[in-house]
Coordinates of C-alpha atoms in Angstrom, one line a residue:
X1 CA -9.8 24.3 -10.9
X2 CA -10.4 22.5 -14.0
X3 CA -13.3 20.3 -14.7
X4 CA -13.4 17.8 -17.7
X5 CA -15.4 16.5 -20.6
X6 CA -15.7 12.9 -20.9
X7 CA -13.1 12.2 -23.6
X8 CA -10.6 14.5 -21.9
X9 CA -10.2 12.1 -18.7
X10 CA -9.6 9.0 -20.5
X11 CA -7.2 11.0 -22.8
X12 CA -5.2 11.5 -19.0
X13 CA -5.7 8.0 -18.2
X14 CA -4.1 6.6 -21.4
X15 CA -1.0 9.2 -20.9
X16 CA -0.9 8.0 -17.0
X17 CA -0.8 4.4 -18.5
X18 CA 1.9 5.4 -21.1
X19 CA 4.0 6.6 -18.1
X20 CA 3.5 3.6 -16.2
X21 CA 4.2 1.5 -18.8
X22 CA 7.7 2.8 -19.5
X23 CA 8.6 2.6 -15.4
X24 CA 5.9 0.8 -13.8
X25 CA 5.3 3.4 -11.0
X26 CA 1.3 5.1 -10.9
X27 CA 0.9 7.3 -7.7
X28 CA 3.4 9.6 -9.1
X29 CA 1.9 9.9 -12.7
X30 CA -1.4 10.1 -11.2
X31 CA -0.7 13.1 -9.1
X32 CA 1.1 15.0 -11.9
X33 CA -1.6 14.7 -14.6
X34 CA -4.3 15.5 -12.1
X35 CA -2.5 18.2 -10.3
X36 CA -5.0 20.8 -11.0
X37 CA -8.1 18.8 -11.7
X38 CA -11.6 18.9 -9.6
X39 CA -11.6 16.5 -6.9
X40 CA -14.3 14.7 -9.0
X41 CA -12.3 14.4 -12.2
X42 CA -9.2 13.5 -10.1
X43 CA -11.2 10.5 -8.6
X44 CA -12.6 9.2 -11.7
X45 CA -9.1 9.2 -13.4
X46 CA -7.6 7.9 -10.1
X47 CA -10.3 5.0 -10.5
X48 CA -9.6 4.3 -14.1
X49 CA -6.3 4.3 -14.5
X50 CA -5.6 2.4 -11.5
X51 CA -8.4 -0.4 -11.9
X52 CA -6.7 -0.9 -15.5
X53 CA -3.1 -1.5 -13.8
X54 CA -4.8 -3.7 -11.1
X55 CA -6.4 -6.2 -13.5
X56 CA -3.8 -5.4 -16.6
X57 CA -3.3 -9.0 -16.9
X58 CA -6.9 -10.3 -17.1
X59 CA -7.5 -7.2 -19.5
X60 CA -4.1 -8.3 -21.8
X61 CA -5.7 -11.8 -22.0
X62 CA -9.4 -10.6 -23.0
X63 CA -8.4 -8.5 -25.6
X64 CA -5.9 -11.2 -27.0
X65 CA -8.6 -13.7 -27.2
X66 CA -11.2 -11.2 -28.3
X67 CA -9.2 -9.4 -30.9
X68 CA -7.2 -12.6 -31.6
X69 CA -4.4 -10.0 -31.9
X70 CA -1.2 -9.4 -29.9
X71 CA -1.1 -5.8 -28.4
X72 CA 2.7 -5.8 -28.1
X73 CA 2.6 -4.6 -31.7
X74 CA 0.3 -1.5 -31.0
X75 CA 0.9 1.8 -30.4
X76 CA 1.4 2.6 -26.5
X77 CA -2.0 5.0 -26.8
X78 CA -3.8 2.3 -29.2
X79 CA -2.7 -0.4 -26.7
X80 CA -3.8 1.5 -23.6
X81 CA -7.3 2.7 -24.6
X82 CA -8.0 -0.8 -25.5
X83 CA -7.1 -2.1 -21.8
X84 CA -9.2 1.2 -20.5
X85 CA -12.4 0.4 -22.7
X86 CA -11.9 -3.4 -21.2
X87 CA -11.7 -2.3 -17.6
X88 CA -14.6 0.4 -18.1
X89 CA -17.0 -2.5 -19.5
X90 CA -15.8 -5.1 -17.1
X91 CA -15.6 -3.6 -13.9
X92 CA -17.6 -0.3 -13.8
X93 CA -21.0 1.0 -13.8
X94 CA -20.1 3.4 -16.8
X95 CA -22.6 2.9 -19.9
X96 CA -20.9 1.1 -22.6
X97 CA -21.7 3.9 -25.2
X98 CA -19.6 6.4 -23.2
X99 CA -16.9 4.1 -21.9
X100 CA -16.5 3.1 -25.8
X101 CA -17.0 6.5 -27.5
X102 CA -15.3 9.0 -25.2
X103 CA -12.1 6.6 -25.0
X104 CA -12.3 6.7 -29.2
X105 CA -12.8 10.3 -29.1
X106 CA -9.7 10.6 -26.7
X107 CA -7.3 8.2 -29.1
X108 CA -8.5 10.5 -32.0
X109 CA -7.5 13.6 -30.6
X110 CA -4.0 12.0 -29.7
X111 CA -3.4 9.8 -32.9
X112 CA -6.0 10.8 -35.4
X113 CA -8.7 9.2 -37.3
X114 CA -7.4 5.9 -38.5
X115 CA -6.0 4.5 -35.0
X116 CA -9.5 5.8 -33.3
X117 CA -11.2 3.9 -36.3
X118 CA -9.4 0.5 -35.2
X119 CA -9.8 1.1 -31.3
X120 CA -13.9 1.8 -32.4
X121 CA -13.9 -1.6 -34.3
X122 CA -12.0 -3.7 -31.9
X123 CA -14.0 -2.5 -29.3
X124 CA -17.1 -3.6 -30.5
X125 CA -15.5 -7.0 -30.2
X126 CA -15.4 -6.7 -25.8
X127 CA -18.8 -6.0 -25.7
X128 CA -20.8 -9.2 -24.5
X129 CA -17.4 -10.7 -24.4
X130 CA -17.3 -13.1 -21.2
X131 CA -13.8 -12.9 -19.5
X132 CA -14.6 -15.8 -16.7
X133 CA -15.6 -17.8 -19.5
X134 CA -12.3 -17.8 -21.4
X135 CA -10.4 -18.2 -18.2
X136 CA -12.0 -21.5 -16.9
X137 CA -10.6 -22.6 -20.5
X138 CA -7.2 -22.3 -19.2
X139 CA -6.1 -25.8 -17.9
X140 CA -3.4 -25.0 -15.3
X141 CA -5.0 -23.7 -11.6
X142 CA -2.0 -21.4 -11.0
X143 CA -2.4 -20.1 -14.6
X144 CA -6.3 -19.9 -14.2
X145 CA -6.6 -17.8 -11.0
X146 CA -3.4 -15.8 -11.7
X147 CA -5.3 -14.6 -14.8
X148 CA -8.6 -14.3 -13.4
X149 CA -7.4 -12.0 -10.3
X150 CA -4.3 -10.6 -12.5
X151 CA -1.0 -11.4 -10.5
X152 CA 2.4 -12.6 -11.7
X153 CA 2.0 -16.6 -11.6
X154 CA 5.6 -16.6 -9.4
X155 CA 3.9 -14.5 -6.5
X156 CA 0.6 -16.6 -6.6
X157 CA 2.9 -20.1 -6.1
X158 CA 4.7 -18.7 -3.4
X159 CA 2.0 -17.0 -1.6
X160 CA -0.2 -20.5 -1.5
X161 CA 3.0 -22.3 -0.3
X162 CA 3.5 -20.2 2.6
X163 CA -0.4 -19.3 3.3
X164 CA -2.2 -22.6 1.8
X165 CA -3.8 -23.5 -1.2
X166 CA -7.0 -23.0 0.5
X167 CA -6.8 -19.6 1.0
X168 CA -5.4 -18.5 -2.0
X169 CA -8.0 -16.9 -3.7
X170 CA -9.7 -15.1 -0.6
X171 CA -6.2 -13.4 -0.6
X172 CA -6.3 -12.4 -4.0
X173 CA -9.5 -11.3 -4.0
X174 CA -8.9 -8.8 -0.8
X175 CA -5.5 -7.6 -2.6
X176 CA -7.9 -6.5 -5.7
X177 CA -10.5 -4.5 -3.5
X178 CA -9.9 -0.7 -2.9
X179 CA -8.6 -0.1 0.6
X180 CA -11.1 1.4 2.9
X181 CA -10.2 5.3 4.0
X182 CA -8.6 5.0 7.3
X183 CA -8.2 8.1 10.1
X184 CA -5.5 7.6 13.2
X185 CA -6.7 9.9 15.9
X186 CA -4.2 12.5 16.8
X187 CA -4.5 12.2 20.7
X188 CA -2.2 15.6 21.0
X189 CA -5.2 17.5 19.6
X190 CA -8.3 15.6 19.9
X191 CA -10.2 12.1 21.4
X192 CA -11.3 9.7 19.1
X193 CA -14.8 10.5 20.5
X194 CA -14.2 14.2 19.7
X195 CA -13.5 13.3 16.2
X196 CA -16.4 10.6 15.4
X197 CA -18.7 13.4 16.6
X198 CA -17.2 16.5 14.9
X199 CA -17.3 14.1 11.2
X200 CA -20.7 12.9 12.3
X201 CA -22.0 16.6 12.9
X202 CA -20.6 17.5 9.1
X203 CA -22.8 14.5 7.9
X204 CA -19.5 12.6 7.1
X205 CA -20.3 8.6 7.3
X206 CA -18.0 7.5 9.4
X207 CA -17.6 4.2 11.6
X208 CA -15.4 3.2 14.8
X209 CA -13.1 0.4 14.0
X210 CA -14.4 -2.8 15.5
X211 CA -11.4 -3.3 18.0
X212 CA -8.8 -0.4 17.7
X213 CA -10.3 2.7 19.3
X214 CA -7.6 5.3 17.7
X215 CA -8.5 4.0 14.0
X216 CA -11.8 5.4 12.6
X217 CA -13.0 4.7 8.9
X218 CA -14.6 6.8 6.5
X219 CA -17.5 5.1 4.1
X220 CA -17.8 6.2 0.4
X221 CA -15.6 8.5 -1.0
X222 CA -14.5 11.8 0.2
X223 CA -11.6 14.1 -0.7
X224 CA -9.4 14.1 2.2
X225 CA -8.9 17.9 2.1
X226 CA -12.4 18.1 2.6
X227 CA -12.9 16.2 5.9
X228 CA -13.3 18.4 9.4
X229 CA -10.0 18.2 11.1
X230 CA -7.8 18.0 8.1
X231 CA -6.3 21.4 8.4
X232 CA -6.1 21.3 12.2
X233 CA -4.0 18.4 12.2
X234 CA -6.6 16.1 14.3
X235 CA -5.9 12.8 12.6
X236 CA -3.3 11.0 9.9
X237 CA -4.6 8.8 7.1
X238 CA -3.5 5.4 8.3
X239 CA -4.1 1.7 7.8
X240 CA -4.8 -0.1 11.2
X241 CA -1.6 -2.1 10.3
X242 CA 0.6 0.3 9.7
X243 CA -0.6 2.2 12.9
X244 CA -0.3 -1.3 14.7
X245 CA 3.6 -1.1 14.3
X246 CA 3.7 1.9 16.5
X247 CA 1.1 0.5 18.9
X248 CA 2.8 -3.1 19.6
X249 CA 5.9 -1.1 20.1
X250 CA 3.8 -0.4 23.4
X251 CA 5.9 3.3 23.6
X252 CA 6.1 4.9 27.5
X253 CA 6.4 8.5 28.3
X254 CA 9.7 9.9 28.9
X255 CA 11.5 6.7 27.3
X256 CA 13.8 7.5 24.4
X257 CA 12.4 5.7 21.5
X258 CA 14.4 5.5 18.2
X259 CA 12.1 5.2 14.9
X260 CA 14.1 3.5 11.9
X261 CA 12.8 4.5 8.4
X262 CA 10.1 7.2 10.0
X263 CA 9.6 9.2 7.0
X264 CA 6.9 10.4 5.8
X265 CA 6.0 10.1 9.5
X266 CA 3.1 7.8 10.1
X267 CA 4.6 5.8 12.8
X268 CA 6.5 9.0 14.3
X269 CA 3.4 10.6 14.7
X270 CA 1.6 7.6 16.4
X271 CA 4.2 7.2 18.3
X272 CA 3.9 10.7 19.7
X273 CA -0.2 10.3 19.8
X274 CA -0.1 7.4 21.8
X275 CA 2.8 8.8 24.3
X276 CA 0.9 12.0 24.3
X277 CA 4.0 13.9 22.8
X278 CA 5.9 13.0 26.4
X279 CA 8.7 10.5 24.9
X280 CA 11.5 11.9 23.3
X281 CA 11.9 10.2 19.4
X282 CA 14.5 10.4 17.7
X283 CA 13.2 9.5 14.0
X284 CA 15.8 8.8 11.2
X285 CA 15.5 8.1 6.9
X286 CA 17.9 8.2 4.4
X287 CA 15.8 10.1 2.2
X288 CA 15.8 14.1 2.3
X289 CA 12.7 14.8 0.4
X290 CA 10.7 12.3 2.6
X291 CA 12.6 14.0 5.8
X292 CA 10.9 17.1 4.5
X293 CA 7.5 15.6 4.5
X294 CA 8.1 14.1 7.9
X295 CA 9.2 17.4 9.8
X296 CA 5.7 19.0 7.9
X297 CA 3.6 16.0 9.1
X298 CA 4.9 16.4 12.7
X299 CA 4.4 20.4 12.5
X300 CA 1.0 19.9 11.3
X301 CA 0.2 17.6 14.3
X302 CA 1.6 19.4 17.0
X303 CA 4.1 16.5 17.7
X304 CA 7.5 17.6 19.9
X305 CA 10.1 16.3 21.3
X306 CA 11.6 14.9 18.0
X307 CA 15.0 15.0 16.7
X308 CA 15.2 14.6 13.0
X309 CA 18.4 12.5 11.6
X310 CA 19.2 12.1 7.7
X311 CA 21.0 8.9 8.2
X312 CA 21.3 5.1 7.4
X313 CA 22.2 3.4 10.8
X314 CA 23.7 0.3 9.0
X315 CA 26.4 2.6 7.6
X316 CA 26.5 5.4 9.7
X317 CA 29.5 4.4 12.6
X318 CA 29.0 7.9 14.3
X319 CA 25.6 7.8 15.1
X320 CA 25.9 4.5 16.6
X321 CA 28.8 5.6 18.7
X322 CA 26.8 8.5 19.7
X323 CA 23.8 6.3 20.8
X324 CA 25.0 3.2 21.7
X325 CA 23.1 1.4 24.3
X326 CA 20.8 4.4 24.7
X327 CA 17.3 3.4 23.9
X328 CA 14.5 2.1 25.2
X329 CA 12.7 1.2 22.2
X330 CA 13.3 0.9 18.8
X331 CA 11.0 0.4 16.1
X332 CA 12.3 -0.7 12.2
X333 CA 9.5 -0.2 9.8
X334 CA 11.8 -1.7 7.2
X335 CA 12.1 -0.7 3.2
X336 CA 10.3 -4.2 1.8
X337 CA 8.7 -5.3 -1.5
X338 CA 5.5 -3.6 -0.3
X339 CA 3.5 -6.9 -1.4
X340 CA 1.4 -6.6 1.5
X341 CA -0.4 -3.2 0.5
X342 CA -1.2 -4.2 -3.2
X343 CA -4.6 -3.1 -3.0
X344 CA -3.1 0.3 -2.4
X345 CA -0.7 0.3 -4.8
X346 CA -1.8 -2.0 -7.6
X347 CA 1.2 -1.2 -9.4
X348 CA 3.0 -3.4 -7.0
X349 CA 1.7 -6.4 -9.0
X350 CA 4.1 -5.8 -11.8
X351 CA 7.3 -4.3 -10.1
X352 CA 8.7 -7.3 -8.4
X353 CA 11.0 -9.7 -8.5
X354 CA 12.8 -12.8 -6.5
X355 CA 15.5 -10.5 -6.7
X356 CA 14.6 -7.3 -5.1
X357 CA 13.0 -9.4 -2.4
X358 CA 16.4 -11.1 -1.7
X359 CA 18.1 -7.7 -1.8
X360 CA 15.4 -6.0 0.6
X361 CA 16.4 -8.9 3.0
X362 CA 20.0 -8.2 3.2
X363 CA 19.1 -4.4 4.1
X364 CA 16.3 -5.4 6.6
X365 CA 19.1 -7.5 8.3
X366 CA 21.5 -4.6 8.2
X367 CA 18.9 -2.5 10.0
X368 CA 18.4 -5.0 12.8
X369 CA 22.4 -6.3 13.4
X370 CA 23.1 -2.2 13.6
X371 CA 19.8 -1.6 16.0
X372 CA 20.9 -4.1 18.5
X373 CA 24.1 -1.9 19.1
X374 CA 21.8 1.2 20.1
X375 CA 19.0 -0.4 22.0
X376 CA 19.5 -0.8 25.7
X377 CA 20.0 -3.8 27.7
X378 CA 16.4 -4.9 28.7
X379 CA 15.2 -2.7 25.7
X380 CA 12.7 -3.4 23.4
X381 CA 12.6 -3.6 19.7
X382 CA 9.9 -4.3 16.9
X383 CA 10.5 -5.0 13.3
X384 CA 7.4 -4.5 11.0
X385 CA 7.4 -4.8 7.2
X386 CA 4.4 -4.5 5.1
X387 CA 5.5 -7.4 3.2
X388 CA 3.9 -10.9 2.6
X389 CA 7.1 -12.7 1.9
X390 CA 8.5 -15.0 4.4
X391 CA 12.0 -13.7 3.4
X392 CA 11.4 -10.5 4.7
X393 CA 9.3 -11.9 7.5
X394 CA 9.8 -14.9 9.3
X395 CA 13.4 -15.7 8.1
X396 CA 14.4 -12.3 9.5
X397 CA 12.8 -12.8 12.7
X398 CA 15.2 -15.6 12.8
X399 CA 18.2 -14.4 11.7
X400 CA 17.7 -11.8 14.7
X401 CA 18.1 -13.8 17.1
X402 CA 21.8 -14.7 15.9
X403 CA 22.6 -10.7 16.4
X404 CA 21.9 -11.3 19.9
X405 CA 18.3 -10.3 20.5
X406 CA 15.7 -12.3 22.6
X407 CA 12.1 -13.4 21.9
X408 CA 9.8 -11.4 23.5
X409 CA 6.3 -11.1 24.2
X410 CA 3.5 -8.7 23.0
X411 CA 2.3 -7.0 26.1
X412 CA -0.7 -4.9 24.1
X413 CA -2.2 -7.4 21.6
X414 CA -5.7 -7.1 20.8
X415 CA -7.7 -10.6 21.1
X416 CA -8.9 -10.2 17.6
X417 CA -5.4 -10.3 16.0
X418 CA -3.9 -13.6 18.2
X419 CA -5.0 -15.8 15.6
X420 CA -1.9 -14.3 13.6
X421 CA 0.2 -14.9 16.4
X422 CA 3.1 -17.1 16.6
X423 CA 5.7 -16.7 18.9
X424 CA 7.2 -13.2 19.1
X425 CA 5.9 -12.8 15.7
X426 CA 2.4 -11.8 14.3
X427 CA 0.9 -11.8 10.6
X428 CA -2.1 -9.4 9.8
X429 CA -4.3 -10.1 6.1
X430 CA -6.5 -8.1 4.0
X431 CA -8.9 -10.8 3.8
X432 CA -8.5 -11.8 7.6
X433 CA -8.4 -8.6 9.3
X434 CA -9.4 -6.2 6.7
X435 CA -6.1 -4.6 6.8
X436 CA -3.2 -4.2 4.9
X437 CA -0.9 -7.3 4.9
X438 CA 1.6 -6.4 7.6
X439 CA 4.6 -8.8 9.2
X440 CA 5.6 -7.7 13.1
X441 CA 8.5 -9.5 15.1
X442 CA 8.9 -8.3 18.7
X443 CA 12.5 -8.6 20.5
X444 CA 14.6 -7.8 23.8
X445 CA 18.0 -7.2 24.1

């Protein structure tokens, strides 16, 4: 496994950012460029590349103000080197000389002396630059906070309309924080108490979730593969909000349960854990590659009684005929804009649109409509999305009533979440609940 020197890690980060510019994807590029590196190098490169993407708008604003130049005319490696330097200076504890010198050296290796000299000279203007003071000069409130927290203005305006102007800055701050590492205990193999004790005995700093017994939080940064119980399948990496989708479904042993959009397996394996492998689960997904990941996760966690079906229930009439009125419970964790998980995927700030949200809404409604045929009379359906958009949440919950569903009550809702409850719907937020932003709606046929 390779360990890097300073300039090399910046060179890789620049290459990741160059790739991100082309397709607005981040995770795939981080994995591709860091796969053979040590955990320490991988973590550092992920931090500076992801952080640069997270604060992209603010960094570009600051560079333009400091340099009095537009970055668009620069070569991608120069542009992204300057962003990288600005991020390190503004948001990390990296010493200024290392942030500048190592990144300049990376540009020299990539492009030669002249571009490196330009980056070096330009970076000097960032030393001591007060971005907050410059942002305060922006006259429009929404432009100002969108720049400061680095979001698209259209996103910020609509979230303020949805959730209140008094709360918007707290929401933006929380979406910029790096999400904690949470483990969902696999009850098929271990109890929460035993896993907690195992982690503590190996010197891992761990804490219990304040009110969800199945969730443990790891303090600090630890390579996941090195955690005790990882190889044995004692846990699954899962945010509390994601686990809640399976938990709020309230699955029971001996029931036939459909999990729609099941891959890569967080909710399927959570249902199996909750029912201790005694429910029968049909896990459906449209993505073949992700379905293989789901199968591997089930095997690792000791999950049984799962049938894997590669299909789209909204287009597969034969599947609907085969399972008509069959399922006791259905979970639809629908494909969505994923604006509720931006703290985990900062590239999500820059690859969304109103058109995407409207497209998702059509897909989500088609799934809800099709699932009605599959649910037993008296059966329960839980719909969830990791989205902050009301088109994908509240508007779909209303539309579901036109498909024949009746509102139902959450039977096992934690007291600490009741402030987010509205009838048969629930919202959780990073700034209110310290978990990803999710919407849930529960229905009965």
